[in-house]
Amino acid sequence: NAGVTQTPKFQVLKTGQSMTLQCAQDMNHNSMYWYRQDPGMGLRLIYYSASEGTTDKGEVPNGYNVSRLNKREFSLRLESAAPSQTSVYFCASTAGQGIGKTEKLFFGSGTQLSVL
Amino acid sequence: SQQGEEDPQALSIQEGENATMNCSYKTSINNLQWYRQNSGRGLVHLILIRSNEREKHSGRLRVTLDTSKKSSSLLITASRAADTASYFCATANYGNNRLAFGKGNQVVVIP
C-alpha cells in the first residue's frame, strides 16, 4: 500500500498564480486533512473532510479552497497565491470513528511550496 | 487556537540517555497523540493515549497523561542517534473531527 500520496513534492509560484495540490489515500479512510507547517508554528489545520461529501474549515482557511473529489482524493487549491502561503503542506487521513474520536493520522510526505 | 504546547522546545542529549518532553493543552480531550517528524519528512504516529488512561508504553516510549493538569509527557528511554527528530503532541477534542498540534520539540541525540 502506498498510504497517502501527495503531488507535487516541490512547487514555485509567482504571486497571483493558482495551483492545486493533490492528495490521495488508498486505505479506505473516511477523514482527510490539509495542514500547513511553518517554522516555529507547528502544524495548522487548513481544511478537513470528515467524510466523503463534507468539508469544513480549520484554523487557517483564508486563501484556500478544497474539494473532496471522492473517498480517496482530497485536493487543496490556491486561487491567487501570496508570499504568506509559502509553507510546507501536508495531507493526512484517518479511518474516522465519529465526532471527537479522531484517531491516528497517516501523513503524506509533504509539498514544499514557495510563492515569490 | 493552538492546542498542545510542548516544553522544552529543543533538547540535546547523549546517546543512551533518556529524553523527556512535556505537552500541555487547554480543553477537554478524547485522546492525546504523539508524532515524530524526521527532517524533511511527513509525521509518523508514535502513540495514542485516551483520556481515561494514565500511562501507556510502546517499546522505548512511555507516555503519561494527567487530565487534571491538562498535561502529558513523552519519555524516550535509552535514546539512539536515530531518535533525532521533532516530536509533536496533538489533541483530539470533543465536538469535532480534528487534531490540534503543538509547535513541536526538536530532539538531537549525539552519538
XYZ file of N, CA and C in Angstrom:
681
model
N 0.831 -1.213 0.000
C 0.000 0.000 0.000
C 0.861 1.258 0.000
N 0.452 2.248 -0.807
C 1.216 3.475 -0.873
C 0.910 4.374 0.316
N -0.281 4.256 0.933
C -0.633 5.117 2.053
C -1.241 6.410 1.549
N -0.624 7.544 1.912
C -1.076 8.863 1.496
C -0.062 9.427 0.517
N -0.537 9.753 -0.670
C 0.352 10.248 -1.724
C 0.007 11.689 -2.047
N 1.008 12.548 -2.005
C 0.827 13.958 -2.337
C 1.625 14.313 -3.564
N 1.051 15.150 -4.403
C 1.785 15.704 -5.537
C 1.429 17.171 -5.722
N 2.378 18.008 -6.138
C 3.790 17.684 -6.357
C 4.571 17.714 -5.046
N 5.832 17.385 -5.075
C 6.680 17.463 -3.883
C 7.246 18.862 -3.696
N 7.486 19.544 -4.774
C 8.013 20.909 -4.736
C 7.278 21.743 -5.775
N 7.090 23.024 -5.449
C 6.454 23.919 -6.393
C 6.875 25.341 -6.087
N 7.181 26.082 -7.148
C 7.463 27.508 -7.005
C 6.419 28.253 -7.827
N 5.777 29.211 -7.200
C 4.759 30.014 -7.868
C 5.122 31.483 -7.798
N 4.565 32.245 -8.723
C 4.639 33.692 -8.621
C 3.362 34.194 -7.949
N 3.467 35.297 -7.279
C 2.295 35.888 -6.634
C 1.162 36.031 -7.650
N -0.025 35.581 -7.237
C -1.189 35.686 -8.103
C -1.489 34.442 -8.917
N -0.516 33.542 -9.037
C -0.760 32.307 -9.783
C -1.634 31.368 -8.949
N -2.247 30.439 -9.642
C -3.079 29.452 -8.951
C -2.480 28.066 -9.123
N -2.819 27.186 -8.199
C -2.397 25.798 -8.350
C -3.224 24.913 -7.421
N -3.211 23.644 -7.729
C -3.916 22.654 -6.919
C -2.939 21.616 -6.421
N -2.983 21.366 -5.121
C -2.208 20.287 -4.520
C -3.110 19.055 -4.443
N -2.554 17.943 -4.900
C -3.343 16.726 -4.952
C -2.975 15.801 -3.799
N -3.963 15.081 -3.300
C -3.738 14.105 -2.237
C -4.649 12.918 -2.473
N -4.103 11.729 -2.341
C -4.895 10.516 -2.474
C -4.448 9.501 -1.431
N -5.414 8.770 -0.885
C -5.086 7.709 0.070
C -5.742 6.405 -0.378
N -5.064 5.318 -0.103
C -5.560 4.017 -0.545
C -5.904 3.121 0.641
N -6.263 3.728 1.774
C -6.549 2.966 2.990
C -8.038 2.941 3.313
N -8.863 3.414 2.389
C -10.318 3.454 2.578
C -10.713 4.300 3.798
N -9.936 5.358 4.052
C -10.209 6.222 5.201
C -11.353 7.169 4.903
N -12.098 7.477 5.954
C -13.216 8.409 5.800
C -12.774 9.866 5.845
N -11.839 10.173 6.747
C -11.492 11.565 7.022
C -10.152 11.931 6.405
N -10.103 13.146 5.854
C -8.855 13.636 5.259
C -8.632 15.082 5.664
N -7.357 15.491 5.711
C -6.975 16.777 6.276
C -5.881 17.428 5.434
N -5.894 18.758 5.441
C -4.775 19.526 4.919
C -4.235 20.421 6.032
N -2.920 20.278 6.282
C -2.211 21.104 7.247
C -1.126 21.885 6.533
N -0.749 23.003 7.114
C 0.467 23.688 6.693
C 1.423 23.746 7.884
N 2.709 23.685 7.563
C 3.728 23.712 8.606
C 4.701 24.838 8.333
N 4.811 25.743 9.269
C 5.725 26.868 9.182
C 6.674 26.821 10.363
N 7.900 27.304 10.168
C 8.890 27.254 11.257
C 8.358 27.899 12.524
N 8.479 27.198 13.646
C 8.059 27.756 14.927
C 6.557 27.773 15.161
N 5.773 27.306 14.160
C 4.307 27.369 14.292
C 3.668 26.001 14.409
N 4.435 24.966 14.300
C 3.835 23.638 14.337
C 2.983 23.404 13.099
N 1.986 22.552 13.227
C 1.067 22.275 12.127
C -0.248 22.989 12.388
N -0.742 23.652 11.378
C -2.021 24.336 11.498
C -2.984 23.778 10.470
N -4.194 23.496 10.909
C -5.180 22.870 10.045
C -5.801 23.896 9.113
N -5.813 23.578 7.828
C -6.379 24.481 6.827
C -7.846 24.117 6.590
N -8.071 22.900 6.149
C -9.409 22.356 5.911
C -9.383 20.871 6.235
N -10.533 20.338 6.501
C -10.633 18.894 6.643
C -11.969 18.418 6.085
N -12.020 17.109 5.842
C -13.211 16.462 5.332
C -13.469 15.234 6.197
N -14.502 15.317 7.005
C -14.785 14.219 7.940
C -15.266 12.976 7.199
N -15.915 13.187 6.080
C -16.390 12.057 5.282
C -16.605 12.544 3.855
N -16.744 11.622 2.946
C -16.964 11.972 1.554
C -18.189 12.869 1.443
N -18.028 13.980 0.731
C -19.144 14.893 0.539
C -19.215 16.033 1.524
N -18.330 16.041 2.524
C -18.331 17.130 3.510
C -16.941 17.743 3.621
N -16.902 19.057 3.804
C -15.645 19.743 4.089
C -15.907 20.811 5.135
N -14.891 21.096 5.940
C -15.018 22.103 6.993
C -13.727 22.898 7.107
N -13.882 24.145 7.528
C -12.724 24.999 7.713
C -11.977 24.615 8.982
N -10.649 24.793 8.896
C -9.822 24.615 10.074
C -9.437 25.957 10.659
N -8.193 26.029 11.158
C -7.714 27.263 11.793
C -7.391 28.372 10.807
N -6.840 27.988 9.648
C -6.305 28.990 8.710
C -6.816 28.761 7.289
N -8.131 28.883 7.028
C -8.679 28.543 5.716
C -8.582 29.647 4.654
N -8.300 30.883 5.085
C -8.348 32.001 4.132
C -7.326 31.832 3.029
N -7.782 32.007 1.799
C -6.899 31.898 0.642
C -6.851 30.504 0.035
N -7.611 29.582 0.607
C -7.606 28.197 0.140
C -9.031 27.720 -0.134
N -9.129 26.759 -1.036
C -10.365 26.012 -1.236
C -10.016 24.537 -1.330
N -10.987 23.698 -1.023
C -10.748 22.261 -1.086
C -11.882 21.574 -1.831
N -11.555 20.380 -2.316
C -12.552 19.522 -2.950
C -12.319 18.090 -2.508
N -13.371 17.471 -1.976
C -13.292 16.037 -1.677
C -13.903 15.352 -2.897
N -13.037 14.984 -3.821
C -13.460 14.512 -5.126
C -14.184 13.171 -5.025
N -13.719 12.320 -4.149
C -14.308 11.012 -3.863
C -13.702 10.560 -2.535
N -13.911 9.336 -2.157
C -13.407 8.918 -0.854
C -11.885 8.937 -0.806
N -11.243 8.703 -1.932
C -9.779 8.600 -1.972
C -9.082 9.948 -2.043
N -9.685 10.936 -2.683
C -8.949 12.125 -3.064
C -9.473 13.404 -2.422
N -8.522 14.234 -1.999
C -8.853 15.498 -1.334
C -7.834 16.524 -1.817
N -8.290 17.500 -2.600
C -7.362 18.460 -3.193
C -7.470 19.814 -2.504
N -6.361 20.532 -2.544
C -6.260 21.872 -1.950
C -5.890 22.850 -3.049
N -6.681 23.908 -3.201
C -6.446 24.859 -4.273
C -6.111 26.233 -3.716
N -5.065 26.823 -4.291
C -4.719 28.205 -4.026
C -5.150 28.982 -5.263
N -6.138 29.841 -5.127
C -6.670 30.549 -6.291
C -5.755 31.678 -6.740
N -5.186 32.388 -5.783
C -4.291 33.505 -6.095
C -3.196 33.510 -5.031
N -2.097 32.838 -5.352
C -1.065 32.599 -4.342
C -0.442 33.899 -3.840
N -0.124 33.897 -2.550
C 0.526 35.039 -1.900
C 1.790 34.550 -1.199
N 2.780 35.424 -1.029
C 4.017 35.021 -0.338
C 3.746 34.424 1.047
N 2.678 34.860 1.714
C 2.351 34.331 3.043
C 1.940 32.854 3.000
N 1.700 32.345 1.808
C 1.336 30.940 1.653
C 2.552 30.048 1.395
N 3.720 30.641 1.395
C 4.954 29.857 1.352
C 5.003 28.994 2.598
N 5.076 27.684 2.392
C 4.970 26.772 3.527
C 5.202 25.341 3.035
N 5.197 24.422 3.985
C 5.160 23.001 3.642
C 3.746 22.513 3.950
N 3.139 21.870 2.970
C 1.759 21.428 3.098
C 1.718 19.911 3.246
N 0.938 19.472 4.219
C 0.790 18.042 4.465
C -0.670 17.641 4.366
N -0.879 16.533 3.696
C -2.177 15.890 3.664
C -2.136 14.717 4.630
N -3.257 14.430 5.260
C -3.324 13.309 6.195
C -4.696 12.671 6.118
N -4.772 11.430 6.570
C -6.063 10.752 6.580
C -6.171 9.861 7.803
N -7.408 9.532 8.153
C -7.659 8.624 9.252
C -8.978 7.910 9.009
N -9.115 6.760 9.635
C -10.324 5.968 9.419
C -11.574 6.737 9.838
N -11.459 7.530 10.894
C -12.609 8.332 11.320
C -13.624 7.504 12.088
N -13.717 7.764 13.367
C -14.603 6.979 14.219
C -15.741 7.814 14.782
N -15.933 8.990 14.249
C -17.018 9.814 14.738
C -16.522 11.087 15.396
N -17.437 11.949 15.688
C -17.110 13.254 16.256
C -16.323 13.082 17.553
N -15.213 13.807 17.640
C -14.431 13.819 18.866
C -13.594 12.587 19.106
N -13.514 11.717 18.116
C -12.769 10.474 18.330
C -11.688 10.300 17.279
N -11.066 11.405 16.895
C -10.044 11.341 15.865
C -8.899 10.458 16.319
N -8.615 9.459 15.545
C -7.580 8.500 15.873
C -6.312 8.825 15.079
N -5.441 7.888 15.020
C -4.144 8.023 14.371
C -4.254 8.574 12.965
N -3.457 9.604 12.686
C -3.389 10.159 11.338
C -2.219 9.559 10.580
N -2.446 9.339 9.287
C -1.392 8.922 8.382
C -1.085 10.119 7.486
N 0.183 10.478 7.425
C 0.588 11.673 6.692
C 1.246 11.335 5.369
N 1.046 12.247 4.398
C 1.844 12.205 3.188
C 3.211 12.805 3.450
N 4.052 12.810 2.427
C 5.430 13.274 2.593
C 5.584 14.776 2.432
N 4.511 15.462 2.063
C 4.543 16.911 2.039
C 4.818 17.528 0.687
N 4.367 18.771 0.540
C 4.644 19.594 -0.635
C 5.290 20.877 -0.149
N 6.489 21.141 -0.634
C 7.171 22.382 -0.272
C 6.812 23.429 -1.316
N 6.099 24.460 -0.896
C 5.621 25.494 -1.811
C 6.286 26.824 -1.497
N 6.819 27.437 -2.524
C 7.383 28.787 -2.395
C 6.607 29.718 -3.305
N 6.174 30.848 -2.771
C 5.478 31.857 -3.548
C 6.342 33.117 -3.580
N 6.744 33.474 -4.774
C 7.675 34.603 -4.913
C 6.942 35.914 -5.212
N -7.646 27.950 17.919
C -6.470 28.213 18.744
C -5.645 26.950 18.788
N -4.350 27.141 19.065
C -3.414 26.023 19.048
C -3.534 25.248 20.341
N -3.815 23.969 20.241
C -3.800 23.087 21.398
C -2.444 22.430 21.453
N -2.023 22.089 22.623
C -0.782 21.331 22.713
C 0.429 22.234 22.616
N 1.027 22.497 23.735
C 2.254 23.270 23.756
C 3.326 22.414 24.388
N 4.339 22.075 23.597
C 5.389 21.215 24.114
C 6.438 22.038 24.847
N 7.068 21.379 25.794
C 8.135 22.017 26.574
C 9.126 20.948 26.964
N 10.419 21.038 26.769
C 11.103 22.190 26.174
C 11.024 22.172 24.656
N 11.426 23.228 24.012
C 11.348 23.327 22.578
C 12.480 22.588 21.898
N 13.653 22.579 22.509
C 14.803 21.904 21.928
C 15.570 21.174 23.017
N 16.052 19.993 22.669
C 16.726 19.140 23.637
C 17.885 18.451 22.952
N 19.043 18.490 23.592
C 20.217 17.825 23.047
C 20.759 16.877 24.106
N 20.867 15.595 23.760
C 21.292 14.600 24.747
C 22.297 13.644 24.129
N 22.983 12.921 24.983
C 23.925 11.903 24.539
C 23.174 10.597 24.296
N 23.666 9.848 23.345
C 23.096 8.538 23.068
C 23.107 7.703 24.348
N 22.009 7.020 24.592
C 21.885 6.205 25.797
C 21.133 6.897 26.921
N 21.092 8.221 26.877
C 20.341 8.962 27.903
C 18.845 8.904 27.592
N 18.054 9.309 28.583
C 16.608 9.409 28.381
C 16.238 10.828 27.973
N 15.187 10.940 27.190
C 14.688 12.252 26.770
C 13.238 12.366 27.217
N 12.928 13.486 27.838
C 11.559 13.724 28.292
C 11.033 15.022 27.710
N 9.819 14.961 27.187
C 9.156 16.140 26.640
C 7.788 16.250 27.277
N 7.344 17.471 27.467
C 6.042 17.709 28.062
C 5.134 18.435 27.084
N 3.848 18.261 27.298
C 2.843 18.886 26.449
C 1.690 19.301 27.337
N 1.221 20.526 27.164
C 0.046 20.970 27.906
C -1.053 21.336 26.921
N -2.281 21.247 27.348
C -3.399 21.577 26.477
C -4.453 22.313 27.286
N -5.478 22.813 26.605
C -6.366 23.752 27.291
C -7.800 23.264 27.470
N -8.277 22.371 26.594
C -9.677 21.967 26.697
C -9.779 20.465 26.921
N -10.981 19.994 27.155
C -11.197 18.565 27.363
C -10.874 17.792 26.093
N -10.260 16.645 26.285
C -9.840 15.875 25.124
C -10.417 14.473 25.155
N -10.503 13.876 23.974
C -10.858 12.471 23.864
C -9.595 11.627 23.943
N -8.553 12.074 23.231
C -7.270 11.391 23.315
C -6.137 12.364 23.009
N -4.938 11.951 23.322
C -3.748 12.750 23.015
C -2.758 11.837 22.301
N -2.125 12.374 21.278
C -1.240 11.555 20.449
C 0.119 12.225 20.334
N 1.124 11.410 20.135
C 2.473 11.900 19.884
C 2.926 11.428 18.505
N 3.588 12.344 17.787
C 4.098 12.069 16.450
C 5.577 12.441 16.381
N 6.264 11.787 15.490
C 7.670 12.101 15.213
C 7.792 12.564 13.769
N 8.676 13.528 13.557
C 8.952 14.010 12.201
C 10.455 14.085 12.004
N 10.944 13.272 11.101
C 12.342 13.379 10.702
C 12.469 14.499 9.686
N 13.650 15.067 9.615
C 13.875 16.254 8.796
C 13.407 16.029 7.365
N 12.542 16.914 6.888
C 12.103 16.853 5.502
C 11.071 15.779 5.210
N 10.533 15.161 6.230
C 9.574 14.063 6.019
C 8.223 14.390 6.642
N 7.265 13.526 6.356
C 5.956 13.662 6.992
C 5.976 13.164 8.420
N 4.896 13.416 9.135
C 4.810 12.986 10.524
C 4.431 11.518 10.602
N 4.966 10.858 11.606
C 4.680 9.450 11.838
C 4.099 9.298 13.240
N 2.977 8.600 13.323
C 2.322 8.393 14.605
C 3.157 7.489 15.495
N 3.296 7.884 16.772
C 4.053 7.077 17.735
C 3.144 6.353 18.701
N 2.243 7.099 19.325
C 1.460 6.502 20.410
C 0.235 7.363 20.678
N -0.831 6.723 21.095
C -2.089 7.402 21.425
C -2.482 7.002 22.845
N -2.861 7.983 23.642
C -3.337 7.706 24.990
C -4.718 8.337 25.142
N -5.652 7.574 25.658
C -7.025 8.047 25.793
C -7.215 8.799 27.104
N -8.262 9.570 27.171
C -8.475 10.439 28.325
C -8.696 9.659 29.619
N -9.096 8.399 29.517
C -9.298 7.603 30.722
C -8.077 6.742 31.069
N -6.983 6.960 30.357
C -5.740 6.242 30.634
C -4.742 7.187 31.287
N -3.856 6.643 32.083
C -2.873 7.486 32.782
C -1.454 7.247 32.259
N -1.212 6.062 31.742
C 0.141 5.747 31.269
C 0.039 4.695 30.174
N 0.973 4.816 29.220
C 0.998 3.850 28.141
C 2.433 3.653 27.679
N 2.756 2.432 27.280
C 4.114 2.120 26.842
C 4.066 1.551 25.427
N 5.114 1.859 24.681
C 5.291 1.251 23.380
C 6.785 1.177 23.118
N 7.361 0.001 23.257
C 8.812 -0.140 23.086
C 9.570 0.739 24.077
N 10.397 1.624 23.546
C 11.174 2.539 24.415
C 10.424 3.812 24.762
N 9.181 3.899 24.360
C 8.373 5.091 24.615
C 7.458 4.868 25.808
N 7.366 5.925 26.627
C 6.414 5.901 27.735
C 5.687 7.234 27.738
N 4.375 7.175 27.690
C 3.561 8.394 27.691
C 2.710 8.401 28.950
N 2.621 9.562 29.575
C 1.715 9.738 30.709
C 0.729 10.839 30.371
N -0.410 10.781 30.999
C -1.444 11.782 30.803
C -2.045 12.145 32.154
N -2.076 13.422 32.444
C -2.705 13.924 33.668
C -3.806 14.889 33.244
N -5.032 14.404 33.218
C -6.129 15.237 32.735
C -6.470 16.355 33.726
N -6.147 16.173 34.991
C -6.423 17.237 35.970
C -5.514 18.434 35.735
N -4.307 18.170 35.267
C -3.348 19.244 34.965
C -3.325 19.574 33.482
N -4.103 18.828 32.696
C -4.135 19.014 31.248
C -2.713 18.968 30.689
N -2.027 17.898 30.994
C -0.655 17.779 30.521
C -0.312 16.322 30.236
N 0.699 16.148 29.381
C 1.195 14.830 29.025
C 2.706 14.893 28.924
N 3.351 13.762 29.105
C 4.789 13.706 28.890
C 5.124 12.498 28.039
N 6.161 12.656 27.243
C 6.703 11.565 26.417
C 8.130 11.317 26.880
N 8.411 10.097 27.256
C 9.753 9.688 27.661
C 10.296 8.707 26.639
N 11.466 9.005 26.123
C 12.179 8.068 25.253
C 13.352 7.541 26.066
N 13.370 6.263 26.318
C 14.449 5.705 27.116
C 15.583 5.210 26.215
N 16.784 5.223 26.763
C 17.971 4.714 26.066
C 18.021 5.233 24.638
N 18.083 6.547 24.501
C 17.969 7.172 23.179
C 19.074 6.719 22.230
N 18.730 6.785 20.947
C 19.650 6.413 19.870
C 19.772 7.582 18.905
N 20.830 7.600 18.130
C 21.011 8.672 17.151
C 19.809 8.755 16.207
N 19.202 7.612 15.918
C 18.045 7.581 15.020
C 16.805 8.240 15.630
N 16.833 8.530 16.923
C 15.712 9.223 17.561
C 15.764 10.727 17.312
N 16.841 11.201 16.713
C 16.943 12.619 16.363
C 15.802 12.981 15.430
N 14.959 13.915 15.878
C 13.748 14.262 15.134
C 13.027 15.368 15.888
N 11.930 15.813 15.307
C 10.998 16.695 16.017
C 9.826 15.853 16.493
N 9.354 16.162 17.695
C 8.257 15.407 18.299
C 7.100 16.362 18.587
N 5.926 15.943 18.165
C 4.740 16.776 18.305
C 3.686 16.046 19.127
N 3.006 16.805 19.978
C 1.808 16.249 20.591
C 0.606 16.823 19.856
N -0.487 16.085 19.892
C -1.709 16.512 19.222
C -2.896 16.036 20.042
N -3.918 16.856 20.115
C -5.086 16.512 20.917
C -6.320 16.371 20.033
N -7.095 15.359 20.362
C -8.385 15.139 19.717
C -9.444 15.642 20.682
N -10.169 16.637 20.249
C -11.110 17.307 21.139
C -12.543 16.850 20.892
N -13.321 16.806 21.944
C -14.738 16.505 21.811
C -15.402 17.570 20.953
N -16.278 17.139 20.104
C -17.065 18.104 19.351
C -16.621 18.332 17.922
N -15.459 17.777 17.536
C -15.059 17.927 16.139
C -14.218 16.733 15.717
N -13.866 16.721 14.472
C -13.109 15.613 13.894
C -11.694 16.026 13.548
N -11.094 16.840 14.369
C -9.771 17.334 14.023
C -8.770 17.038 15.127
N -7.500 17.069 14.742
C -6.393 17.001 15.686
C -5.724 18.360 15.719
N -5.446 18.864 16.900
C -4.735 20.135 17.046
C -3.318 19.848 17.507
N -2.355 20.328 16.759
C -0.949 20.041 17.025
C -0.265 21.162 17.784
N 0.708 20.769 18.587
C 1.579 21.737 19.227
C 2.701 22.150 18.291
N 3.608 22.978 18.807
C 4.673 23.538 17.969
C 5.857 22.591 17.811
N 5.947 21.586 18.619
C 6.972 20.570 18.438
C 8.212 20.766 19.282
N 8.883 19.653 19.549
C 10.162 19.625 20.259
C 11.220 19.084 19.322
N 12.345 19.794 19.217
C 13.471 19.297 18.432
C 14.380 18.513 19.380
N 14.601 17.257 19.074
C 15.479 16.424 19.892
C 16.678 16.004 19.055
N 17.858 16.261 19.582
C 19.090 15.849 18.922
C 19.801 14.869 19.836
N 20.048 13.673 19.326
C 20.772 12.651 20.087
C 22.175 12.557 19.508
N 23.145 12.838 20.355
C 24.547 12.879 19.924
C 25.180 11.499 20.107
N 25.728 10.931 19.029
C 26.309 9.578 19.131
C 27.510 9.543 20.078
